[in-house]
JSON list of C-alpha atoms in Angstrom, two decimals:
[
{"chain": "A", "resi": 1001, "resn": "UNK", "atom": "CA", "xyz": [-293.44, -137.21, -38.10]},
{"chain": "A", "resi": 1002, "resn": "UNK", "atom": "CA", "xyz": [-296.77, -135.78, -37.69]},
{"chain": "A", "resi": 1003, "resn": "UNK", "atom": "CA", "xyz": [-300.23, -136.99, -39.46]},
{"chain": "A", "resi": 1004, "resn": "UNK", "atom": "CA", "xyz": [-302.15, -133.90, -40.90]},
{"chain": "A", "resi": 1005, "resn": "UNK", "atom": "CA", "xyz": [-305.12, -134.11, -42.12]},
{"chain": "A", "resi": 1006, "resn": "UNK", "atom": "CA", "xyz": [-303.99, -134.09, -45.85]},
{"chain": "A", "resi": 1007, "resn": "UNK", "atom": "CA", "xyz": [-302.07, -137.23, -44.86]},
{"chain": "A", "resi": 1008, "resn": "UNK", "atom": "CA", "xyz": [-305.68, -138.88, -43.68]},
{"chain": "A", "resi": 1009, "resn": "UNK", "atom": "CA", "xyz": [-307.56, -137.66, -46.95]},
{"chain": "A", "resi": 1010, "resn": "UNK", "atom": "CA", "xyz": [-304.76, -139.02, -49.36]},
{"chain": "A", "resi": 1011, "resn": "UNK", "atom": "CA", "xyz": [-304.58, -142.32, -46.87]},
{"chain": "A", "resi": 1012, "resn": "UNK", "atom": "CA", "xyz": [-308.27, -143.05, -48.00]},
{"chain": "A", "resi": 1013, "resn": "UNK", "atom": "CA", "xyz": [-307.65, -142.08, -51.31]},
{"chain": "A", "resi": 1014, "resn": "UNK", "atom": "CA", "xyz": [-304.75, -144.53, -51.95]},
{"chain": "A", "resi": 1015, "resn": "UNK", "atom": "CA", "xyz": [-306.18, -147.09, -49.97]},
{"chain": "A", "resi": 1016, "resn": "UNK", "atom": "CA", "xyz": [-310.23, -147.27, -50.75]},
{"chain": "A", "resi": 1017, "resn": "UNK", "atom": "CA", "xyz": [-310.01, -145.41, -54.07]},
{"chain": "A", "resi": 1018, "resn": "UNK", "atom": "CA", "xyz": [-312.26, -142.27, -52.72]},
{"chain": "A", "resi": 1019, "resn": "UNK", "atom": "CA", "xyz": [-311.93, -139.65, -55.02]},
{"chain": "A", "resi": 1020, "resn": "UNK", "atom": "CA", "xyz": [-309.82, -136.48, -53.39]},
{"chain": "A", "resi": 1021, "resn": "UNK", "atom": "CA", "xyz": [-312.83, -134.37, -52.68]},
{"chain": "A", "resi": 1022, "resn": "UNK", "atom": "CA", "xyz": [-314.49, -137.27, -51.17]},
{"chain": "A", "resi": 1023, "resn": "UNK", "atom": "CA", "xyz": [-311.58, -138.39, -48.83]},
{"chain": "A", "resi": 1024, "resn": "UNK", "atom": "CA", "xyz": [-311.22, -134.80, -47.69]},
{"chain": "A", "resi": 1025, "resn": "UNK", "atom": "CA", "xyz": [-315.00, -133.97, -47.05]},
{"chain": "A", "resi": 1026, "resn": "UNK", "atom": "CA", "xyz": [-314.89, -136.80, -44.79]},
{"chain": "A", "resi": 1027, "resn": "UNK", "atom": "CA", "xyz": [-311.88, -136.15, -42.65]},
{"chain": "A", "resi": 1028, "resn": "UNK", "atom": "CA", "xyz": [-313.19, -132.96, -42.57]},
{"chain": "A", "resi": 1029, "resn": "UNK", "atom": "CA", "xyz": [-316.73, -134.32, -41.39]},
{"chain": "A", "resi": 1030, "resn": "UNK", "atom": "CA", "xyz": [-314.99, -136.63, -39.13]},
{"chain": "A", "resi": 1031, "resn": "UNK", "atom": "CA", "xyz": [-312.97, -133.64, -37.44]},
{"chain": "A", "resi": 1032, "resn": "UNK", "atom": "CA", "xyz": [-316.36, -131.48, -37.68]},
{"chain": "A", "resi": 1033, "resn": "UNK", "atom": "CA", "xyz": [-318.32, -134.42, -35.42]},
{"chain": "A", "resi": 1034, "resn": "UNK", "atom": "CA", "xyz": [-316.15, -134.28, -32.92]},
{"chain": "A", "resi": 1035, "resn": "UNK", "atom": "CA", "xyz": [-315.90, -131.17, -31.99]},
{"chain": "A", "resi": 1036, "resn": "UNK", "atom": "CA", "xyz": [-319.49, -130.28, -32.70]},
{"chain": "A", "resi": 1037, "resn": "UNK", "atom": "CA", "xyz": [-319.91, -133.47, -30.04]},
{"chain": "A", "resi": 1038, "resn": "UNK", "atom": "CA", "xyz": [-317.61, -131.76, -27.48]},
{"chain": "A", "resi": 1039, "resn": "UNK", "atom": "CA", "xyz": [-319.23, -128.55, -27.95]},
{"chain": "A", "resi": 1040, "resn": "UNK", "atom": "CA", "xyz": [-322.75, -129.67, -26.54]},
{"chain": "A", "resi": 1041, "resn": "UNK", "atom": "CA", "xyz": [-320.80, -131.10, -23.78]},
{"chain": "A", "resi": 1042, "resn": "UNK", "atom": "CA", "xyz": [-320.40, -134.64, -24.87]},
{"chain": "A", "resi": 1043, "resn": "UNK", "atom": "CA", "xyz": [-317.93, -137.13, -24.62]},
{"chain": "A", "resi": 1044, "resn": "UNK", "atom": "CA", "xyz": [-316.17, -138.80, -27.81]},
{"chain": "A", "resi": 1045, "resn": "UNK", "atom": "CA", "xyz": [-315.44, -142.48, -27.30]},
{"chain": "A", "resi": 1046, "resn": "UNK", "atom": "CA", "xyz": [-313.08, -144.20, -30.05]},
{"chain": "A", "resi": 1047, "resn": "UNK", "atom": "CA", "xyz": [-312.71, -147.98, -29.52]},
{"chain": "A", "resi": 1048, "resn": "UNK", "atom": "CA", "xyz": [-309.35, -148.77, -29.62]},
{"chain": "A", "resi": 1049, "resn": "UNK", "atom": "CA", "xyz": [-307.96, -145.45, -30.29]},
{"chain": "A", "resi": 1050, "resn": "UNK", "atom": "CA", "xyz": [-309.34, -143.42, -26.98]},
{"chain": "A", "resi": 1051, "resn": "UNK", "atom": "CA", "xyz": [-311.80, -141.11, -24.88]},
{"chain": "A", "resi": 1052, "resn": "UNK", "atom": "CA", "xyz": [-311.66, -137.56, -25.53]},
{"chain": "A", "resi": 1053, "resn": "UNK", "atom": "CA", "xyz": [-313.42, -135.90, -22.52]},
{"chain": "A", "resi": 1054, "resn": "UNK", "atom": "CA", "xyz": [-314.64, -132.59, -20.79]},
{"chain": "A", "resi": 1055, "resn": "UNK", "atom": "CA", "xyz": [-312.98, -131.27, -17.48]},
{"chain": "A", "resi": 1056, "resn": "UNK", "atom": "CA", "xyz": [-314.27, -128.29, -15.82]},
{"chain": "A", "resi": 1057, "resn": "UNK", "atom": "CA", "xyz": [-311.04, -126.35, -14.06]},
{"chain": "A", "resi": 1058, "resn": "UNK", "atom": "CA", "xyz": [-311.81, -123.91, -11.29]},
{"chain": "A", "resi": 1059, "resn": "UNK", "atom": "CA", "xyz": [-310.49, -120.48, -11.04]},
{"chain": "A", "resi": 1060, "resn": "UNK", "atom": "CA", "xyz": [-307.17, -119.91, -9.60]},
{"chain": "A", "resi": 1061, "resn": "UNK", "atom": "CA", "xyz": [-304.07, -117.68, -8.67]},
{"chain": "A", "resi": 1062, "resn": "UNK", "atom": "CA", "xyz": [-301.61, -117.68, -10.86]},
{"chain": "A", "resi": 1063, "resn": "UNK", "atom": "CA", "xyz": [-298.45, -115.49, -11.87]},
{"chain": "A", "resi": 1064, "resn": "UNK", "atom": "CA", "xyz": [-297.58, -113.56, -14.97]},
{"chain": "A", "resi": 1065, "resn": "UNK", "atom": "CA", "xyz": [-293.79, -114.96, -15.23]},
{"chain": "A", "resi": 1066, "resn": "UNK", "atom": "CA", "xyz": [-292.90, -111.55, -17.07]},
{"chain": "A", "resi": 1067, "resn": "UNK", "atom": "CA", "xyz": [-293.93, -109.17, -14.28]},
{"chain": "A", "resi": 1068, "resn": "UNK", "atom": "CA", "xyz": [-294.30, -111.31, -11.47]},
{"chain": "A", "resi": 1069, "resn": "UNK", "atom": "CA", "xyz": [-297.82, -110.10, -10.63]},
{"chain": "A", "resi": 1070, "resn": "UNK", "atom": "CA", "xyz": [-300.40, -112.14, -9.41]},
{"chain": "A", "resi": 1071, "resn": "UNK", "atom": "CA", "xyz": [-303.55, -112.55, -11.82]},
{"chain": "A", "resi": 1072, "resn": "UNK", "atom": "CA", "xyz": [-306.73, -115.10, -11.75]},
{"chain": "A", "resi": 1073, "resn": "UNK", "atom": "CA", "xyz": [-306.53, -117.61, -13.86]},
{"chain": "A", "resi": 1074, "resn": "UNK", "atom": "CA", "xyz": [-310.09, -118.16, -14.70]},
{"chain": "A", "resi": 1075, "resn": "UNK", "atom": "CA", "xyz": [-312.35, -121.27, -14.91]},
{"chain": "A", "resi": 1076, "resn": "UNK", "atom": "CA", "xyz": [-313.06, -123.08, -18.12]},
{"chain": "A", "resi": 1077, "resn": "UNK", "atom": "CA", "xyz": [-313.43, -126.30, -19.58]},
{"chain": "A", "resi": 1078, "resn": "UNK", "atom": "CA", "xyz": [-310.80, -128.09, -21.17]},
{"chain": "A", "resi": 1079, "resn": "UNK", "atom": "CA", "xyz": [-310.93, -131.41, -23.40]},
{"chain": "A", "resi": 1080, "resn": "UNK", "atom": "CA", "xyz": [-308.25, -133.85, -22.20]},
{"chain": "A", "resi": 1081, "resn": "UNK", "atom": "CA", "xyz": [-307.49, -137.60, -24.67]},
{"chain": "A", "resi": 1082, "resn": "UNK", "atom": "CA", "xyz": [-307.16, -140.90, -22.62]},
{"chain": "A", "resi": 1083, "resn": "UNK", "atom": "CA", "xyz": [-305.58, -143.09, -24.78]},
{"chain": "A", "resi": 1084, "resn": "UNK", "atom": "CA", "xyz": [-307.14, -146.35, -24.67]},
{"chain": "A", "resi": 1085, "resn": "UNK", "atom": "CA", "xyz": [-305.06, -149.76, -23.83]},
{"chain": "A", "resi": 1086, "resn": "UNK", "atom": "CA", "xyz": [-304.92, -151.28, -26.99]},
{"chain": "A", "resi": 1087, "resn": "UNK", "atom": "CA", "xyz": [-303.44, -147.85, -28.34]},
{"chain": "A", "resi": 1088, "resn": "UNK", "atom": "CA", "xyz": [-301.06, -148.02, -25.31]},
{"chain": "A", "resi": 1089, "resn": "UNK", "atom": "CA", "xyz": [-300.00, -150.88, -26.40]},
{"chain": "A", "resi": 1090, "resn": "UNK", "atom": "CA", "xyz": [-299.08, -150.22, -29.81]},
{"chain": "A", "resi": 1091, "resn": "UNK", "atom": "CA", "xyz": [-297.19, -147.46, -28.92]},
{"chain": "A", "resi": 1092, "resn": "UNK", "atom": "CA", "xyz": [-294.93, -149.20, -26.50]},
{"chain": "A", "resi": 1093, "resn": "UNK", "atom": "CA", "xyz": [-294.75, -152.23, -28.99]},
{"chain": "A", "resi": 1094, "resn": "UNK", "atom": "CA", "xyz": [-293.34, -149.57, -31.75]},
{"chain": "A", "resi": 1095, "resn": "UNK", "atom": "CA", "xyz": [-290.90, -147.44, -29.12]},
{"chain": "A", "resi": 1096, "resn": "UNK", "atom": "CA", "xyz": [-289.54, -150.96, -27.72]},
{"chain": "A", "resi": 1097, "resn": "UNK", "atom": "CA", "xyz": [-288.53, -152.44, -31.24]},
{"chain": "A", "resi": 1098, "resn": "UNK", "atom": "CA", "xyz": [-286.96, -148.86, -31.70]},
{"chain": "A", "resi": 1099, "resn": "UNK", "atom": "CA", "xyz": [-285.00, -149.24, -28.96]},
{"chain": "A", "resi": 1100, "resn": "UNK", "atom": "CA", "xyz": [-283.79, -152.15, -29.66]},
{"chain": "A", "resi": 1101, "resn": "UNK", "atom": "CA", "xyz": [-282.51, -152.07, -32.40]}
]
């Protein structure tokens, strides 16, 4: 199952009592300050959920798989997600009671 973010805004609505609008302005302003955060080259910290952070890659060779021929692959920054321990933990907590049972 996936979580979209209509699943977040009716979450808060059914659970706080925002109205729709509200609930969905601020998943959307959630989603907005993160990535405005990454942007200008920031890390986002979550406690208990996890780090999303920056990694510069370098350029490098690399193949198109269709022709064979070699191209550059060139360098750019990519945002990796570090889950944090106590999210780690959850998750193995849920996939161990699925598997045994």
């Amino acid at each position: 199952m996936t979580v979209t973010k209509l699943d977040l805004t009716n979450h808060l609505y059914d659970t706080i009592g925002f109205k729709k609008a509200e609930a969905a302005e601020l998943v959307d302003l959630f989603f907005d300050t993160i990535r405005e955060t990454l942007a200008r080259g920031e890390e986002v910290k979550l406690s208990g959920f996890g780090n999303f952070t920056l990694r510069d890659k370098r350029a490098r060779p690399g193949r198109n798989p269709r022709t064979r021929e070699l191209v550059e692959i060139s360098a750019r920054r990519v945002v990796t997600f570090h889950a944090s321990p106590v999210l780690k933990a959850l998750c193995n907590a849920v996939d161990h009671q699925d598997n045994v049972t």
